[in-house]
Amino acid sequence: MLQEMIFAGFGGQGVLSMGTLLAYAAMKEGKDVSWMPSYGPEMRGGTANCIVNISDQPISSPIVSAYDVAVVFNQPSLKKFEQKVKKGGILIWESTTIKEPPSRKDIRIYPIPAIEKASQDLKNVKVMNMLMLGVLLKINAIVKKESVLQALKDTLPERHHHLIPLNKEAIDLGMSLAD
Amino acid sequence: MAEVKLMKGNEALAEAAIRAGMQAYFGYPITPQSEVIEYLAAQEPKHDYVLIQAESELAAVNMLYGSGGAGARVMTTTSSPGFSLMQEGVSYMACAEIPCVMVNVVRGGPGLGTVQPSQGDYFQAVKGGGHGDYHVIVLGPNSVQEMVDHIYLAFELADKYRAPTLILADGAIGQMMEKVILPAPIKYEPDKPWATTGKTPDRERNILTSLYIQSEDMEQRNLKLQAKYKVILKNEIRYEEYEIEDAEYIIVAYGLCSRIAKNVVNRARDEGLKLGLFRPISLWPYPWDRIGEIADADRVKFFISVEMNAGQMVEDVKLAVCGKKPVFFFGRLGGIVPTPEETYEAIKEKIG
């Protein structure tokens, strides 16, 4: 099965690394993956996104214009990508900062206060991307949680490994919020 | 030992160059391929190669000329405006028969343009961006894996034919990450008796030059180059065919566009439309003859070239088809990547 996904938000919110981790975890599970970032004029504080495709079959186009899953962290991204979610697809949006909610009725919509939960419950707003990943994994088990944890170990430099438990906590919290 | 990794195209090609025995790299950073020099600079302490961030692309290409002439396995990478600056050196190296690998990770032009992916440099790459009668061998990768495989191949071809060899990628192939299998490193041992490594008593001086003041000498040099190009044309044509056997409509696309085209072919086949994809892998030499053979088949109704430019490779498709069937074009410009949807729509419109 092919899953076409987009992760979008402000630069610095961790959307690219979230996509990378998911792609890496899927690759380790033997799937074909592609990760295509927006690049160029984007900068810190501007919007950034990446398209991640995961499939049991070889992936043809790494760039697609309709998505099975969109995870958005800011208003401009919601505006840009809400209409590009396929009918019946999943839209997860950050509800602490996004003031105008999505309006579509033909997709599955999940408002998640990731920024509030990460800063209050986990005392670290930076892991909100992992919290959102947890939400996604609960709704749509694209890869196993263990694969993501292994991906963290494999891709994070050793000096950051002490942060893995916090990231795991964030994933778990996200999974519980999706219920 | 082969390794499986998730890598960006630019990083994968840098790692592949190290593994393929690259001995020197010269370049000047430019988006969307600056990760190459960044990666090579980070890895440099662990390896033996020379890495110089030149003061400009013009300097870089001449460093390539010098070190390639001394027999080393050498590479430069750049993006469109940078490659334009290098053209003088490319022409000189073609004439002096210097083996080297060049990579152009193409961005939107003309001019300083945009940093987004494009195929606007096709003419420059395959028709000769510099002056004089010459060709460089041109490969068009369409995946991160091919960024790796083509580096190995490009070094081999460059050495085999003593010819500058170009990898024509684009910003998307350079920036995206995919699963990649990295081949085992090879120990490169140059065998280049022609190289300018210092005269020894047992032979004449080796001279590498592109200056032949006497017209007769210049003609001889040209004839030698043309004879070599003939051999390359015979031996080094590469392409991929996808769902071609019964195809009535044929997309011709290279690089990123061939990936989008494959997606379109799959959609069309699901709807019972007999669409196929012909993907040139070597862009020079171009697979003109094979496309011509396909055009001979009665079932084939038309060809459509899909490109990220205003219609460049379509001229080679027309040459190959030679009037036997209609040849159409669909493309987007200025760094916009055509979506599978709009590409499919354009094809359906032609089918009518």
Coordinates of C-alpha atoms in Angstrom, one line a residue:
Chain A
M1 CA 0.0 0.0 0.0
L2 CA 1.2 3.5 -0.9
Q3 CA 0.8 6.3 1.7
E4 CA 1.5 9.8 0.5
M5 CA 2.0 12.3 3.4
I6 CA 2.9 15.9 4.0
F7 CA 4.3 17.5 7.1
A8 CA 4.2 21.3 7.2
G9 CA 4.8 24.1 9.7
F10 CA 7.2 26.9 10.6
G11 CA 10.9 26.3 10.1
G12 CA 12.3 25.1 13.4
Q13 CA 9.1 23.2 14.4
G14 CA 10.7 19.9 13.5
V15 CA 8.5 19.0 10.5
L16 CA 11.5 17.9 8.4
S17 CA 13.0 15.7 11.1
M18 CA 9.6 14.2 11.9
G19 CA 9.3 13.2 8.2
T20 CA 12.9 11.9 8.2
L21 CA 12.3 9.7 11.2
L22 CA 9.2 8.2 9.8
A23 CA 10.9 7.5 6.4
Y24 CA 13.9 6.0 8.1
A25 CA 11.7 3.8 10.3
A26 CA 9.7 2.6 7.3
M27 CA 12.9 1.9 5.4
K28 CA 14.1 -0.3 8.3
E29 CA 10.8 -2.2 8.1
G30 CA 11.7 -3.0 4.5
K31 CA 9.5 -0.5 2.7
D32 CA 10.3 1.8 -0.1
V33 CA 10.4 5.4 0.9
S34 CA 10.9 8.9 -0.5
W35 CA 11.4 12.2 1.4
M36 CA 11.1 15.4 -0.5
P37 CA 11.7 18.7 1.3
S38 CA 10.6 22.1 0.3
Y39 CA 13.9 24.0 0.0
G40 CA 15.3 27.3 -1.1
P41 CA 13.5 30.5 -0.1
E42 CA 12.4 28.8 3.1
M43 CA 14.1 30.1 6.3
R44 CA 13.8 30.0 10.0
G45 CA 10.4 31.4 10.9
G46 CA 9.1 30.8 7.3
T47 CA 7.1 27.8 6.3
A48 CA 8.8 24.4 5.7
N49 CA 7.4 21.1 4.6
C50 CA 8.3 17.7 3.4
I51 CA 6.5 15.0 1.4
V52 CA 7.0 11.5 2.6
N53 CA 5.9 8.5 0.6
I54 CA 5.9 5.0 2.0
S55 CA 5.0 1.9 0.0
D56 CA 5.4 -1.8 -0.3
Q57 CA 6.1 -1.3 -4.0
P58 CA 8.7 0.9 -5.6
I59 CA 7.7 4.5 -5.4
S60 CA 7.3 6.3 -8.7
S61 CA 6.9 10.0 -8.2
P62 CA 8.4 11.5 -5.0
I63 CA 6.4 14.6 -5.6
V64 CA 2.6 14.4 -5.4
S65 CA -0.1 16.9 -5.1
A66 CA -2.8 15.1 -3.1
Y67 CA -2.2 13.4 0.3
D68 CA -3.5 10.6 2.4
V69 CA -2.2 12.3 5.5
A70 CA -1.4 16.0 6.2
V71 CA 0.1 17.1 9.6
V72 CA 0.1 20.8 9.9
F73 CA 1.6 23.1 12.6
N74 CA 0.6 26.6 11.5
Q75 CA -2.2 28.5 9.8
P76 CA -0.5 29.1 6.4
S77 CA 0.2 25.4 6.1
L78 CA -3.4 24.5 7.0
K79 CA -4.6 27.0 4.5
K80 CA -2.3 25.6 1.8
F81 CA -2.8 21.8 2.4
E82 CA -6.4 21.3 3.7
Q83 CA -7.7 21.2 0.2
K84 CA -5.0 18.8 -0.9
V85 CA -6.0 16.0 1.5
K86 CA -7.6 13.1 -0.4
K87 CA -11.2 12.4 0.3
G88 CA -11.4 10.2 3.4
G89 CA -7.8 11.2 4.2
I90 CA -6.4 12.3 7.6
L91 CA -5.7 15.9 8.6
I92 CA -4.0 16.5 12.0
W93 CA -3.6 20.1 13.0
E94 CA -1.9 22.0 15.9
S95 CA -4.8 23.6 17.8
T96 CA -2.9 25.7 20.3
T97 CA -1.8 28.2 17.7
I98 CA -4.1 27.7 14.7
K99 CA -7.1 29.9 15.2
E100 CA -9.1 29.2 12.0
P101 CA -10.0 25.5 12.1
P102 CA -10.4 23.4 8.9
S103 CA -13.8 23.2 7.4
R104 CA -13.9 20.1 5.2
K105 CA -16.4 17.4 6.1
D106 CA -15.1 14.6 3.8
I107 CA -11.8 14.0 5.6
R108 CA -10.9 12.8 9.1
I109 CA -9.8 15.8 11.2
Y110 CA -7.9 15.7 14.4
P111 CA -7.2 18.9 16.4
I112 CA -4.3 18.3 18.7
P113 CA -3.0 21.0 21.2
A114 CA 0.6 19.7 20.7
I115 CA 2.4 22.9 21.7
E116 CA 0.4 23.3 24.9
K117 CA 0.7 19.6 25.9
A118 CA 4.5 19.5 25.1
S119 CA 5.3 22.6 27.0
Q120 CA 3.0 21.9 30.0
D121 CA 3.1 18.1 30.4
L122 CA 6.6 17.5 29.1
K123 CA 8.2 20.8 29.9
N124 CA 9.8 20.9 26.4
V125 CA 7.9 22.5 23.5
K126 CA 10.5 21.1 21.1
V127 CA 9.2 17.6 21.3
M128 CA 5.8 18.6 20.0
N129 CA 6.7 17.1 16.6
M130 CA 7.2 13.7 18.2
L131 CA 3.9 14.1 20.0
M132 CA 2.3 14.7 16.7
L133 CA 4.1 11.7 15.3
G134 CA 2.6 9.7 18.2
V135 CA -0.9 10.9 17.2
L136 CA -0.3 9.9 13.6
L137 CA 1.0 6.4 14.6
K138 CA -2.1 5.8 16.7
I139 CA -4.5 6.8 14.0
N140 CA -2.6 5.2 11.2
A141 CA -0.1 2.5 12.1
I142 CA 2.2 3.2 9.2
V143 CA 5.2 1.9 11.1
K144 CA 5.7 0.3 14.5
K145 CA 6.5 2.6 17.5
E146 CA 9.6 0.5 18.1
S147 CA 10.9 1.3 14.6
V148 CA 10.6 5.0 15.3
L149 CA 12.5 4.6 18.6
Q150 CA 15.2 2.6 16.8
A151 CA 15.3 5.3 14.1
L152 CA 15.9 7.9 16.9
K153 CA 18.8 5.8 18.1
D154 CA 20.3 5.3 14.6
T155 CA 19.9 8.9 13.4
L156 CA 20.5 11.1 16.5
P157 CA 24.2 11.8 17.2
E158 CA 25.3 10.0 20.4
R159 CA 25.5 13.3 22.4
H160 CA 21.7 13.7 22.0
H161 CA 20.8 10.1 23.1
H162 CA 19.9 11.3 26.6
L163 CA 16.9 12.9 24.9
I164 CA 15.5 9.7 23.6
P165 CA 13.4 8.9 26.7
L166 CA 11.8 12.4 26.5
N167 CA 11.0 11.8 22.8
K168 CA 9.5 8.4 23.7
E169 CA 7.3 10.1 26.3
A170 CA 6.2 12.6 23.7
I171 CA 5.2 9.8 21.3
D172 CA 3.3 8.0 24.1
L173 CA 1.5 11.2 25.1
G174 CA 0.6 11.7 21.4
M175 CA -0.8 8.2 21.1
S176 CA -2.9 8.7 24.2
L177 CA -4.2 12.0 22.9
A178 CA -5.4 10.4 19.7
D179 CA -7.8 8.1 21.6
Chain B
M1 CA 30.7 -4.1 1.9
A2 CA 27.5 -2.7 0.7
E3 CA 25.5 -0.5 3.1
V4 CA 21.8 0.5 3.0
K5 CA 21.1 4.1 4.0
L6 CA 18.5 6.8 3.9
M7 CA 20.3 9.7 2.1
K8 CA 19.9 12.9 0.2
G9 CA 20.9 12.7 -3.4
N10 CA 23.7 15.2 -3.0
E11 CA 25.1 13.4 0.0
A12 CA 24.8 10.0 -1.6
L13 CA 26.7 11.2 -4.7
A14 CA 29.4 12.7 -2.5
E15 CA 29.7 9.4 -0.5
A16 CA 29.8 7.5 -3.8
A17 CA 32.6 9.7 -5.2
I18 CA 34.7 8.9 -2.1
R19 CA 34.0 5.2 -2.5
A20 CA 34.7 5.3 -6.3
G21 CA 38.2 6.5 -5.5
M22 CA 37.9 10.2 -6.1
Q23 CA 41.3 11.8 -5.5
A24 CA 40.5 15.5 -5.7
Y25 CA 37.4 17.7 -5.6
F26 CA 37.1 21.3 -6.6
G27 CA 34.0 23.3 -6.3
Y28 CA 32.2 26.4 -5.2
P29 CA 29.0 26.2 -3.2
I30 CA 25.7 26.9 -4.9
T31 CA 22.2 25.9 -4.0
P32 CA 20.8 23.2 -4.6
Q33 CA 23.9 21.2 -4.4
S34 CA 26.0 22.7 -1.6
E35 CA 25.5 19.6 0.5
V36 CA 28.1 17.9 -1.8
I37 CA 31.0 20.1 -0.7
E38 CA 29.7 20.2 2.9
Y39 CA 29.7 16.4 3.0
L40 CA 33.1 16.0 1.4
A41 CA 34.6 18.6 3.7
A42 CA 33.3 16.8 6.8
Q43 CA 34.6 13.4 5.5
E44 CA 38.0 14.8 4.3
P45 CA 40.0 14.1 7.5
K46 CA 39.1 10.4 7.2
H47 CA 40.3 10.0 3.6
D48 CA 43.1 10.8 1.2
Y49 CA 41.4 13.1 -1.3
V50 CA 42.2 16.8 -1.9
L51 CA 39.3 19.2 -1.4
I52 CA 39.5 22.8 -2.4
Q53 CA 36.7 25.3 -2.2
A54 CA 37.8 27.4 -5.1
E55 CA 37.3 31.2 -5.4
S56 CA 34.9 30.7 -8.3
E57 CA 33.6 28.1 -10.6
L58 CA 36.1 29.3 -13.2
A59 CA 38.9 28.5 -10.9
A60 CA 37.4 25.2 -9.9
V61 CA 37.1 23.9 -13.5
N62 CA 40.7 24.9 -14.2
M63 CA 41.9 23.0 -11.1
L64 CA 39.9 20.1 -12.5
Y65 CA 41.8 20.5 -15.8
G66 CA 45.2 20.5 -14.1
S67 CA 44.7 17.6 -11.7
G68 CA 42.8 15.5 -14.2
G69 CA 45.7 16.1 -16.6
A70 CA 48.1 14.9 -13.9
G71 CA 46.1 11.6 -14.0
A72 CA 44.0 11.9 -10.8
R73 CA 40.4 10.8 -10.5
V74 CA 38.7 14.2 -10.1
M75 CA 35.3 15.7 -9.7
T76 CA 33.5 19.0 -9.5
T77 CA 29.8 19.7 -8.7
T78 CA 27.8 22.8 -9.3
S79 CA 24.4 24.2 -10.3
S80 CA 23.3 26.0 -13.5
P81 CA 24.8 29.5 -13.3
G82 CA 28.0 27.9 -11.9
F83 CA 28.1 25.4 -14.8
S84 CA 27.8 28.3 -17.3
L85 CA 30.9 29.8 -15.8
M86 CA 32.7 26.5 -16.3
Q87 CA 32.0 26.1 -20.0
E88 CA 35.4 27.5 -21.2
G89 CA 37.2 24.9 -19.1
V90 CA 34.9 22.1 -20.3
S91 CA 35.7 22.9 -23.9
Y92 CA 39.4 23.0 -23.2
M93 CA 39.2 19.7 -21.3
A94 CA 37.2 18.0 -24.1
C95 CA 39.9 19.1 -26.6
A96 CA 42.8 18.1 -24.4
E97 CA 41.0 14.8 -23.5
I98 CA 41.0 15.2 -19.8
P99 CA 39.0 12.6 -17.9
C100 CA 36.9 14.2 -15.1
V101 CA 33.4 14.0 -13.6
M102 CA 31.2 17.0 -13.5
V103 CA 27.8 17.2 -11.8
N104 CA 25.2 19.8 -12.6
V105 CA 22.3 19.8 -10.1
V106 CA 20.1 21.9 -12.3
R107 CA 18.0 24.9 -11.0
G108 CA 15.6 27.1 -12.8
G109 CA 17.0 29.6 -15.3
P110 CA 17.9 31.5 -17.4
G111 CA 20.1 34.0 -15.5
L112 CA 20.5 33.6 -11.8
G113 CA 17.0 32.2 -11.9
T114 CA 15.6 30.2 -9.0
V115 CA 17.0 27.4 -6.8
Q116 CA 14.1 25.1 -7.5
P117 CA 14.5 22.0 -9.8
S118 CA 14.6 22.4 -13.5
Q119 CA 15.8 20.7 -16.7
G120 CA 16.6 23.9 -18.5
D121 CA 20.2 23.1 -19.0
Y122 CA 19.6 20.1 -21.4
F123 CA 20.7 22.0 -24.5
Q124 CA 23.8 23.2 -22.7
A125 CA 24.7 19.7 -21.6
V126 CA 24.1 17.7 -24.7
K127 CA 24.6 20.1 -27.5
G128 CA 27.9 21.6 -26.1
G129 CA 27.7 24.5 -23.7
G130 CA 31.2 25.7 -24.7
H131 CA 32.7 26.5 -28.0
G132 CA 33.9 24.1 -30.7
D133 CA 33.0 20.7 -32.0
Y134 CA 32.9 18.6 -28.9
H135 CA 30.6 16.5 -26.7
V136 CA 30.7 15.4 -23.1
I137 CA 29.2 12.1 -22.1
V138 CA 25.9 13.0 -20.2
L139 CA 24.1 10.8 -17.7
G140 CA 20.6 11.6 -16.3
P141 CA 19.9 9.9 -12.9
N142 CA 16.3 9.7 -11.7
S143 CA 16.8 8.5 -8.2
V144 CA 19.2 8.8 -5.2
Q145 CA 20.4 5.3 -6.1
E146 CA 21.3 6.4 -9.6
M147 CA 23.2 9.4 -8.2
V148 CA 25.4 6.8 -6.6
D149 CA 25.5 4.3 -9.5
H150 CA 26.2 7.1 -12.1
I151 CA 29.2 8.4 -10.1
Y152 CA 30.9 5.0 -10.5
L153 CA 29.9 4.8 -14.1
A154 CA 30.9 8.4 -14.9
F155 CA 34.4 7.9 -13.5
E156 CA 34.8 4.7 -15.6
L157 CA 33.5 6.3 -18.8
A158 CA 35.7 9.4 -18.2
D159 CA 38.8 7.3 -17.9
K160 CA 37.9 4.8 -20.6
Y161 CA 37.3 7.6 -23.2
R162 CA 39.5 10.3 -21.8
A163 CA 36.4 12.5 -21.9
P164 CA 34.8 14.9 -19.5
T165 CA 31.7 13.2 -18.2
L166 CA 28.6 15.1 -16.9
I167 CA 25.9 13.9 -14.5
L168 CA 22.8 16.1 -15.3
A169 CA 20.6 15.9 -12.2
D170 CA 18.2 18.4 -10.9
G171 CA 17.4 20.2 -7.6
A172 CA 14.8 17.6 -6.5
I173 CA 17.0 14.6 -7.1
G174 CA 19.8 16.4 -5.1
Q175 CA 17.5 17.4 -2.2
M176 CA 15.3 14.3 -1.8
M177 CA 16.1 11.4 0.4
E178 CA 15.6 7.8 -0.6
K179 CA 16.8 4.4 0.3
V180 CA 20.2 3.8 -1.2
I181 CA 22.6 0.9 -1.4
L182 CA 26.2 2.1 -1.2
P183 CA 28.6 -0.2 -3.0
A184 CA 31.9 -1.3 -1.5
P185 CA 34.7 1.2 -1.8
I186 CA 37.2 0.5 -4.6
K187 CA 40.9 1.1 -4.5
Y188 CA 41.5 3.2 -7.5
E189 CA 44.9 2.9 -9.1
P190 CA 45.4 5.2 -12.1
D191 CA 46.8 3.7 -15.2
K192 CA 47.4 6.8 -17.3
P193 CA 50.6 6.8 -19.2
W194 CA 49.6 10.0 -21.0
A195 CA 49.3 12.0 -17.8
T196 CA 51.6 14.9 -17.1
T197 CA 53.4 13.5 -14.1
G198 CA 56.9 14.6 -15.0
K199 CA 59.1 13.4 -17.8
T200 CA 61.1 10.2 -17.3
P201 CA 64.2 9.3 -19.3
D202 CA 62.4 6.4 -21.1
R203 CA 59.8 8.5 -22.9
E204 CA 59.0 11.7 -24.6
R205 CA 57.4 14.6 -22.8
N206 CA 53.6 14.2 -22.3
I207 CA 51.8 17.3 -23.5
L208 CA 48.2 18.1 -22.9
T209 CA 46.9 21.1 -24.7
S210 CA 43.9 22.5 -26.5
L211 CA 46.0 24.9 -28.6
Y212 CA 46.8 23.8 -32.2
I213 CA 47.8 26.9 -34.1
Q214 CA 48.2 25.2 -37.5
S215 CA 44.8 24.4 -39.0
E216 CA 46.0 21.0 -40.3
D217 CA 46.9 20.0 -36.7
M218 CA 43.6 21.3 -35.4
E219 CA 41.8 19.4 -38.0
Q220 CA 43.6 16.2 -37.0
R221 CA 42.8 16.8 -33.4
N222 CA 39.1 17.3 -34.3
L223 CA 39.1 14.1 -36.4
K224 CA 40.5 12.2 -33.5
L225 CA 37.8 13.5 -31.2
Q226 CA 35.1 12.7 -33.8
A227 CA 36.4 9.2 -34.1
K228 CA 36.2 8.8 -30.4
Y229 CA 32.6 10.2 -30.3
K230 CA 31.6 7.6 -32.9
V231 CA 32.8 4.8 -30.6
I232 CA 30.9 6.3 -27.6
L233 CA 27.8 6.6 -29.8
K234 CA 28.1 2.9 -30.6
N235 CA 28.9 1.6 -27.1
E236 CA 27.4 3.8 -24.4
I237 CA 23.7 4.3 -25.2
R238 CA 21.6 3.6 -22.1
Y239 CA 17.8 3.7 -21.6
E240 CA 15.0 2.2 -19.7
E241 CA 11.6 1.0 -21.1
Y242 CA 8.5 0.8 -19.0
E243 CA 5.3 -0.7 -20.3
I244 CA 6.4 -0.1 -23.9
E245 CA 5.6 -3.6 -25.5
D246 CA 2.0 -2.8 -26.3
A247 CA 2.0 1.0 -25.7
E248 CA 0.1 3.2 -28.1
Y249 CA 1.1 6.5 -26.5
I250 CA 4.7 7.0 -25.3
I251 CA 6.0 9.5 -22.8
V252 CA 9.7 10.3 -23.2
A253 CA 11.2 11.7 -20.0
Y254 CA 14.4 11.7 -18.1
G255 CA 15.5 12.5 -14.5
L256 CA 12.7 13.5 -12.1
C257 CA 10.2 13.8 -14.9
S258 CA 10.6 10.1 -15.6
R259 CA 9.5 9.4 -12.1
I260 CA 6.4 11.5 -12.5
A261 CA 5.8 9.9 -15.9
K262 CA 6.0 6.4 -14.3
N263 CA 3.2 7.5 -11.9
V264 CA 1.2 8.7 -14.9
V265 CA 1.7 5.4 -16.8
N266 CA 0.5 3.4 -13.7
R267 CA -2.6 5.6 -13.5
A268 CA -3.3 5.3 -17.2
R269 CA -2.9 1.5 -17.2
D270 CA -5.3 1.2 -14.3
E271 CA -7.8 3.0 -16.5
G272 CA -7.0 0.7 -19.5
L273 CA -5.1 3.3 -21.4
K274 CA -2.0 1.9 -23.2
L275 CA 0.6 4.4 -22.1
G276 CA 4.3 3.6 -21.9
L277 CA 7.4 5.3 -20.8
F278 CA 10.7 5.6 -22.6
R279 CA 13.5 6.9 -20.3
P280 CA 16.8 8.0 -21.8
I281 CA 19.6 7.4 -19.2
S282 CA 22.5 8.5 -21.4
L283 CA 21.4 11.9 -22.7
W284 CA 24.5 12.1 -24.9
P285 CA 24.8 9.7 -26.6
Y286 CA 21.1 9.8 -27.0
P287 CA 19.1 6.7 -27.8
W288 CA 17.8 8.1 -31.1
D289 CA 17.9 4.7 -32.9
R290 CA 15.8 2.9 -30.3
I291 CA 13.2 5.6 -30.3
G292 CA 13.1 5.4 -34.1
E293 CA 12.5 1.6 -33.9
I294 CA 9.6 2.1 -31.5
A295 CA 8.2 4.8 -33.8
D296 CA 8.1 2.2 -36.6
A297 CA 5.5 0.0 -34.8
D298 CA 2.0 0.5 -36.2
R299 CA 0.4 0.5 -32.8
V300 CA 2.3 3.6 -31.7
K301 CA 0.1 6.7 -32.2
F302 CA 2.3 9.5 -30.7
F303 CA 5.2 10.5 -28.5
I304 CA 5.1 13.2 -25.8
S305 CA 8.2 14.6 -24.2
V306 CA 7.6 15.7 -20.6
E307 CA 10.3 18.1 -19.3
M308 CA 10.9 20.8 -16.7
N309 CA 11.7 23.4 -19.4
A310 CA 10.2 25.0 -22.5
G311 CA 10.9 22.0 -24.7
Q312 CA 14.5 21.0 -25.2
M313 CA 14.8 17.2 -25.3
V314 CA 11.7 17.1 -27.5
E315 CA 14.0 18.1 -30.3
D316 CA 16.0 14.9 -29.9
V317 CA 12.8 12.9 -29.8
K318 CA 11.7 14.6 -33.1
L319 CA 15.1 13.8 -34.6
A320 CA 14.7 10.1 -33.5
V321 CA 11.0 9.8 -34.6
C322 CA 11.9 11.5 -37.9
G323 CA 8.4 12.5 -38.8
K324 CA 7.0 8.9 -38.5
K325 CA 4.6 9.8 -35.7
P326 CA 3.5 13.0 -34.1
V327 CA 5.7 14.3 -31.3
F328 CA 4.2 16.5 -28.6
F329 CA 5.6 18.3 -25.6
F330 CA 4.4 19.1 -22.1
G331 CA 6.4 21.0 -19.5
R332 CA 6.5 23.4 -16.7
L333 CA 9.0 26.2 -16.4
G334 CA 11.1 28.2 -13.9
G335 CA 11.5 25.6 -11.2
I336 CA 7.9 24.2 -11.2
V337 CA 7.7 20.4 -11.2
P338 CA 4.8 19.1 -13.2
T339 CA 2.3 17.1 -11.1
P340 CA 1.2 13.7 -12.2
E341 CA -2.4 15.0 -12.5
E342 CA -1.6 17.8 -14.9
T343 CA 0.7 15.6 -16.9
Y344 CA -1.9 13.0 -17.3
E345 CA -4.5 15.6 -18.3
A346 CA -2.1 17.0 -21.0
I347 CA -1.7 13.5 -22.4
K348 CA -5.4 12.7 -22.4
E349 CA -6.0 16.0 -24.2
K350 CA -3.7 14.9 -27.0
I351 CA -5.4 11.5 -27.2
G352 CA -8.7 13.4 -27.6

